[in-house]
Short mmCIF file of C-alpha atoms in Angstrom, two decimals:
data_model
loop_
_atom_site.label_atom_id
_atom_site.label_comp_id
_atom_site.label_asym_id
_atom_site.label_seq_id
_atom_site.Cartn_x
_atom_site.Cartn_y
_atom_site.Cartn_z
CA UNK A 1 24.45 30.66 -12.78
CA UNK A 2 24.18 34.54 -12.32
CA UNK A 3 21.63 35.76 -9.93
CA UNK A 4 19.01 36.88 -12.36
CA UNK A 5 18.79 33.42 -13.58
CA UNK A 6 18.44 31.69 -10.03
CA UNK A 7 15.89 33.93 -9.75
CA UNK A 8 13.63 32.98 -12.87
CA UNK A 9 13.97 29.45 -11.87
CA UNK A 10 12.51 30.11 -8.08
CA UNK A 11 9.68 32.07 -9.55
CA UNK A 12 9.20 29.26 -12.13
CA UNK A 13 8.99 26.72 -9.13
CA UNK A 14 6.87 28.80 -7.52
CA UNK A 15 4.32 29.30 -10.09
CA UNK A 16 4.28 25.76 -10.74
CA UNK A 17 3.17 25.82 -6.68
CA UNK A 18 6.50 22.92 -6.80
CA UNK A 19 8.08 25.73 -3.28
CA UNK A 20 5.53 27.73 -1.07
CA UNK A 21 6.41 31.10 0.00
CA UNK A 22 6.70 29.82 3.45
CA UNK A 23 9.18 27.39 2.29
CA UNK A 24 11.15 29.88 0.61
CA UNK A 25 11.80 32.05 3.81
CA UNK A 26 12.14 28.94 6.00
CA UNK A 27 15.00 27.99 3.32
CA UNK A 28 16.16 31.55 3.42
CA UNK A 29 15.98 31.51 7.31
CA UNK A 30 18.16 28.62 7.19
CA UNK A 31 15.12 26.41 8.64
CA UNK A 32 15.28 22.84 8.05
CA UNK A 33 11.86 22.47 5.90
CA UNK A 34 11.45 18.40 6.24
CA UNK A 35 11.64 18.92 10.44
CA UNK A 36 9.23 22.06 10.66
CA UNK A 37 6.43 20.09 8.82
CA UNK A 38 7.23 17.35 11.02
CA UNK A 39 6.93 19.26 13.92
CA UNK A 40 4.08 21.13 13.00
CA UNK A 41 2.40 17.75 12.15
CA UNK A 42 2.67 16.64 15.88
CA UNK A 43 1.38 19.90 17.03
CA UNK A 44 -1.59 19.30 14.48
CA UNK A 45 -1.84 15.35 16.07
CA UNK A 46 -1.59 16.71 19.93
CA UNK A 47 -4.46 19.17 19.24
CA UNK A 48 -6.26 16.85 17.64
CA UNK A 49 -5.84 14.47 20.41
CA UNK A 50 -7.05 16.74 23.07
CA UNK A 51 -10.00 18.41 21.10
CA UNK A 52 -10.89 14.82 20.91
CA UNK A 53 -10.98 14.76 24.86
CA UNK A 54 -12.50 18.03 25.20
CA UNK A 55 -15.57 16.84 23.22
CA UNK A 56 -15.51 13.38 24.82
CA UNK A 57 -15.55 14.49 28.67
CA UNK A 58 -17.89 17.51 27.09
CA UNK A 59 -20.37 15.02 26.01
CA UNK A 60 -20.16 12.66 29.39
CA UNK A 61 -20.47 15.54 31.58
CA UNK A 62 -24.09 17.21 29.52
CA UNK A 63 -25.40 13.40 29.96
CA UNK A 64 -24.53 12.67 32.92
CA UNK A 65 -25.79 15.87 34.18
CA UNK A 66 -29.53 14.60 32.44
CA UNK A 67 -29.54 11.57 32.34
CA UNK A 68 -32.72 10.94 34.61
CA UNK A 69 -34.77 13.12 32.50
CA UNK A 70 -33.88 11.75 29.09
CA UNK A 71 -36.57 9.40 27.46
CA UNK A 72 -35.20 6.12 26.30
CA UNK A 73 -35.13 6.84 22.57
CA UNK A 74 -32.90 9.58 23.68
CA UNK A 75 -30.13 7.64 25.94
CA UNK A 76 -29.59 5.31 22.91
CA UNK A 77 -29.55 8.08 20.23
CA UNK A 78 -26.67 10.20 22.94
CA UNK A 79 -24.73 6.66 23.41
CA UNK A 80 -24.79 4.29 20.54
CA UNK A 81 -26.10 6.89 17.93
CA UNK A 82 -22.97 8.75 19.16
CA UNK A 83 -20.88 5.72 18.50
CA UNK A 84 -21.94 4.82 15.33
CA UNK A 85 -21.18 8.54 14.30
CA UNK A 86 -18.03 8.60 15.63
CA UNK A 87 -17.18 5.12 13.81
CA UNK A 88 -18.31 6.63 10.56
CA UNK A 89 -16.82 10.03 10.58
CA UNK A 90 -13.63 7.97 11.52
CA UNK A 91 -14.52 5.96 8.20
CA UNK A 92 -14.37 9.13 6.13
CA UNK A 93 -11.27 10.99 7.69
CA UNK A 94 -8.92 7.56 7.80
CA UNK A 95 -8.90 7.44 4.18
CA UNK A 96 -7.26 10.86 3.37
CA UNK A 97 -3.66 11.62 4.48
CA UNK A 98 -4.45 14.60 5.66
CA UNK A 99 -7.15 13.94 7.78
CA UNK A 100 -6.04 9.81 8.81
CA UNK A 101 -4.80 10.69 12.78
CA UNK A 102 -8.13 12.67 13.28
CA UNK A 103 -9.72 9.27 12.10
CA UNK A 104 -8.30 7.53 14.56
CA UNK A 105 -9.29 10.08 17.48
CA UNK A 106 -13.03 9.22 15.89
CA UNK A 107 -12.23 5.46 16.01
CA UNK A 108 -10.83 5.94 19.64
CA UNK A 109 -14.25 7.66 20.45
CA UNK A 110 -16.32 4.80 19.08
CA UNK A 111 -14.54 2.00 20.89
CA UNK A 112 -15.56 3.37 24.18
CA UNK A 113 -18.99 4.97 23.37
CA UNK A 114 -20.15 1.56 20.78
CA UNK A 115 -19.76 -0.97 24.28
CA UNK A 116 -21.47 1.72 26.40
CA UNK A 117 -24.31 2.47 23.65
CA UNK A 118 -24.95 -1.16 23.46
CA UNK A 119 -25.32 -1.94 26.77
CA UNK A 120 -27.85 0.95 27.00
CA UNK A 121 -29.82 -0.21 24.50
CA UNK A 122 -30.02 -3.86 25.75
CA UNK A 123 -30.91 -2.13 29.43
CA UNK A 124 -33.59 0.25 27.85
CA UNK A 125 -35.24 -2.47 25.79
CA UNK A 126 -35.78 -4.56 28.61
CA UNK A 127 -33.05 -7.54 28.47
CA UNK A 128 -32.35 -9.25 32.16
CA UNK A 129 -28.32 -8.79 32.68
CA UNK A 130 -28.40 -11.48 35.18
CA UNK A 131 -28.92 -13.73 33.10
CA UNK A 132 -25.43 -15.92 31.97
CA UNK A 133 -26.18 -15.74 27.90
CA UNK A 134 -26.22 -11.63 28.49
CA UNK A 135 -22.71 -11.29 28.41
CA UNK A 136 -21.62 -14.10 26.04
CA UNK A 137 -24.51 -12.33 23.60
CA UNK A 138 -23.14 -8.71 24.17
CA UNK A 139 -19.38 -9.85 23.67
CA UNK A 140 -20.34 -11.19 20.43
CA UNK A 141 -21.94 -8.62 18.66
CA UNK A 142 -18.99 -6.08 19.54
CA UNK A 143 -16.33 -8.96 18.40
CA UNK A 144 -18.06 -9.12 14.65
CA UNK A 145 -18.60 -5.59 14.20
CA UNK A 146 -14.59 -5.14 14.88
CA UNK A 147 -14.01 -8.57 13.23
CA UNK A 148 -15.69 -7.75 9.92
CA UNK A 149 -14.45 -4.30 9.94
CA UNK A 150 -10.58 -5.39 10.13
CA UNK A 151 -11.42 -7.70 7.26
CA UNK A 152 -12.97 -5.34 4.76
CA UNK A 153 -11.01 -2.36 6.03
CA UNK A 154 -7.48 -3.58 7.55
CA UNK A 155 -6.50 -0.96 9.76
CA UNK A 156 -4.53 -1.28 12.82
CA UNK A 157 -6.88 -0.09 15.19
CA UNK A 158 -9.68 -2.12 14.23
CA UNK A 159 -6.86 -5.42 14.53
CA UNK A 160 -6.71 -4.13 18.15
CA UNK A 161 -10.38 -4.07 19.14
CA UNK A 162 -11.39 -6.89 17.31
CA UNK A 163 -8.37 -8.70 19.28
CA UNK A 164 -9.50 -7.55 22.38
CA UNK A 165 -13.39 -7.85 21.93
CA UNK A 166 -12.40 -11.60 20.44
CA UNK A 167 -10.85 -12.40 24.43
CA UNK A 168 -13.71 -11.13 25.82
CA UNK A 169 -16.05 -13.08 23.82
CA UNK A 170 -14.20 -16.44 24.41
CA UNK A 171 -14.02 -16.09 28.28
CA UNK A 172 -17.74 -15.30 28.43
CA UNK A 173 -18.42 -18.08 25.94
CA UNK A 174 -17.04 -20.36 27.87
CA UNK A 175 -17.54 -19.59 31.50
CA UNK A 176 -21.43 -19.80 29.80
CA UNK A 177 -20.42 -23.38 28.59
CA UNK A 178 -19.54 -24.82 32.04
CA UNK A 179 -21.78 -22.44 33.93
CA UNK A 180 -24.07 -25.26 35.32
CA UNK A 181 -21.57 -27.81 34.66
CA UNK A 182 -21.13 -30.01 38.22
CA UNK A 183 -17.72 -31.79 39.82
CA UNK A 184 -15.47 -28.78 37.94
CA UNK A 185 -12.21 -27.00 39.29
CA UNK A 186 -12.87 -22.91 38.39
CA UNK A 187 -9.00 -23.00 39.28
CA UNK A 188 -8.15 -24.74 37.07
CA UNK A 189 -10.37 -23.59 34.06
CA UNK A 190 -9.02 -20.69 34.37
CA UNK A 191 -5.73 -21.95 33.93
CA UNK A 192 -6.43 -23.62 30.68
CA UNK A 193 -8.46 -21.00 29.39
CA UNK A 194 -5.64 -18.22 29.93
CA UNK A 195 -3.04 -21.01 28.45
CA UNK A 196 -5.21 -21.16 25.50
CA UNK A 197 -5.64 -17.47 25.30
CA UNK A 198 -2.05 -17.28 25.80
CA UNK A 199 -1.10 -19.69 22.63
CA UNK A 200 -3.61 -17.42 20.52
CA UNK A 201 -1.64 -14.22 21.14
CA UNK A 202 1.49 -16.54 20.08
CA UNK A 203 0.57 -17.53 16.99
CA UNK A 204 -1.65 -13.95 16.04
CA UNK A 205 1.78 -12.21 17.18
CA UNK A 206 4.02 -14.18 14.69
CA UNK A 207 1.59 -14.12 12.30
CA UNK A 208 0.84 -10.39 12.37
CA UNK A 209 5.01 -9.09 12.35
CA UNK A 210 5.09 -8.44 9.04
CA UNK A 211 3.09 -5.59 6.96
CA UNK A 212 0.75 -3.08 8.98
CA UNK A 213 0.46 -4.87 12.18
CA UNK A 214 4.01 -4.80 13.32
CA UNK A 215 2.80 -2.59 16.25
CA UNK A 216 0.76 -4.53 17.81
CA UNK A 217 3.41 -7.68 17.70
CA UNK A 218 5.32 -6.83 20.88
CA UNK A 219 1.83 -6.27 22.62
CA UNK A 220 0.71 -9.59 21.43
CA UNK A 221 4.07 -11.58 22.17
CA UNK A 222 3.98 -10.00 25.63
CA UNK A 223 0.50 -10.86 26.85
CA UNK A 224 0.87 -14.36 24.91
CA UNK A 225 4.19 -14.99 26.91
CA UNK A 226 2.21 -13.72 29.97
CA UNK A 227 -0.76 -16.40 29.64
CA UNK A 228 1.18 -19.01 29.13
CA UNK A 229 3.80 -19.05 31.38
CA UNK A 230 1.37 -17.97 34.21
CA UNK A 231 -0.76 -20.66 33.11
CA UNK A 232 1.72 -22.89 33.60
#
C-alpha cells in the first residue's frame, strides 16, 4: 500500500467519525489509545467522586449553620427532599454509560441523606422516639424502599442497602418482639439472633456469586462467617 492510499483510507475512517483526531496523534505519538481512555476515565470517576463530597459537606455545613431558624417544612424539604433528589437524579444518570459512576455518587448521596430526612420528618411531625415500635417502624420503611428498588431495578448498590437496611430491620423487629417479654437471657438473644443473621449472609452470599452481585459475595461470606462462628 503506497502512502497516498493509507492516507485516503485514514481520512475515510475519519469521516465516517470510526478514529478521532485525538486518536490519530495519540497513535502517531505512539500512545497506547485503550490505556489513555482508561486512565482518563478514572480521572473522570475521582472528580466525580470528590465533587460529590464537595457538594455533600457543602450542603451539611449551610444547614447546619441554620438550622435553628429553618421552619419545619423547610428541614424536611433540605433533608429528605434532598434525598429523594439525589435518588432520582441517580435513577436517570445509572442508565447511560456515560453518565452510570456519577449515578452512583447520587445513589451514595441518598443512602445517607434518605435515613437522615426520615428521621427529620418523623421528629418534625411530632412522633415520640422513645417509644420501642419507633425504630422497628423507621427500619422498615427504609428496608422496602431499597427492597423494592433492587427488585425492579437490580443494581448492586441498591443489593447493598437493602441488605443492610434488611439487618437493621430484623434486630429492631425483634428486640420489639421480646421487649416486655419476662424470665429472658439478652445474652443469649443476642447470640441467636447474630447466628441467624449470620446463616442469612451464608446463604444470600452463595446465592448472589454469580451474575452482578459477585462483589458483594466476599462481603457477605465474611460477615456471615463472622456471625456465626462468634455466635457460636
Amino acid at each position: 500500500m503506497d502512502k497516498q492510499s493509507f492516507l485516503n483510507q485514514v481520512k475515510q475512517a475519519a469521516d465516517s467519525n470510526l478514529v478521532s483526531e485525538s486518536e490519530l496523534l495519540m497513535a502517531y505519538r505512539g500512545v497506547n489509545i485503550k490505556t489513555a481512555t482508561q486512565s482518563s476515565s478514572r480521572l473522570a470517576r475521582v472528580l466525580y467522586l470528590i465533587g460529590g463530597l464537595i457538594v455533600f459537606l457543602g450542603i451539611i455545613i449551610l444547614v447546619v449553620q441554620n438550622w435553628l431558624d429553618l421552619p419545619s417544612v423547610a428541614r424536611v424539604v433540605i433533608t429528605l427532599g434532598s434525598g429523594l433528589a439525589a435518588y432520582i437524579v441517580g435513577l436517570l444518570f445509572v442508565r447511560q454509560e456515560k453518565t452510570e459512576f456519577l449515578g452512583r455518587v447520587f445513589f451514595l448521596l441518598s443512602f445517607v441523606l434518605m435515613p437522615l430526612g426520615l428521621g427529620v420528618t418523623f421528629y418534625e411531625a411530632g412522633l415520640d422516639f422513645d417509644t420501642s415500635f419507633f425504630p422497628v417502624m423507621f427500619s422498615s420503611i427504609l428496608f422496602l424502599v431499597y427492597l423494592l428498588s433492587w427488585l425492579f431495578l437490580r443494581y448492586q448498590l441498591m443489593a447493598a442497602a437493602s441488605i443492610i437496611f434488611g439487618t437493621v430491620f430484623f434486630f429492631t423487629l425483634t428486640n420489639y418482639l421480646v421487649f416486655d417479654t419476662v424470665n429472658i437471657r439478652l445474652e443469649r438473644f443476642w447470640e441467636y439472633r447474630i447466628l441467624v443473621a449470620g446463616l442469612i449472609y451464608l446463604l444470600l452470599g452463595y446465592n448472589l456469586s454469580t451474575g452482578n452481585y459477585k462483589r458483594l459475595t466476599p462481603w457477605l461470606y465474611t460477615f456471615g462467617l463472622l456471625g456465626f462462628l462468634g455466635s457460636t
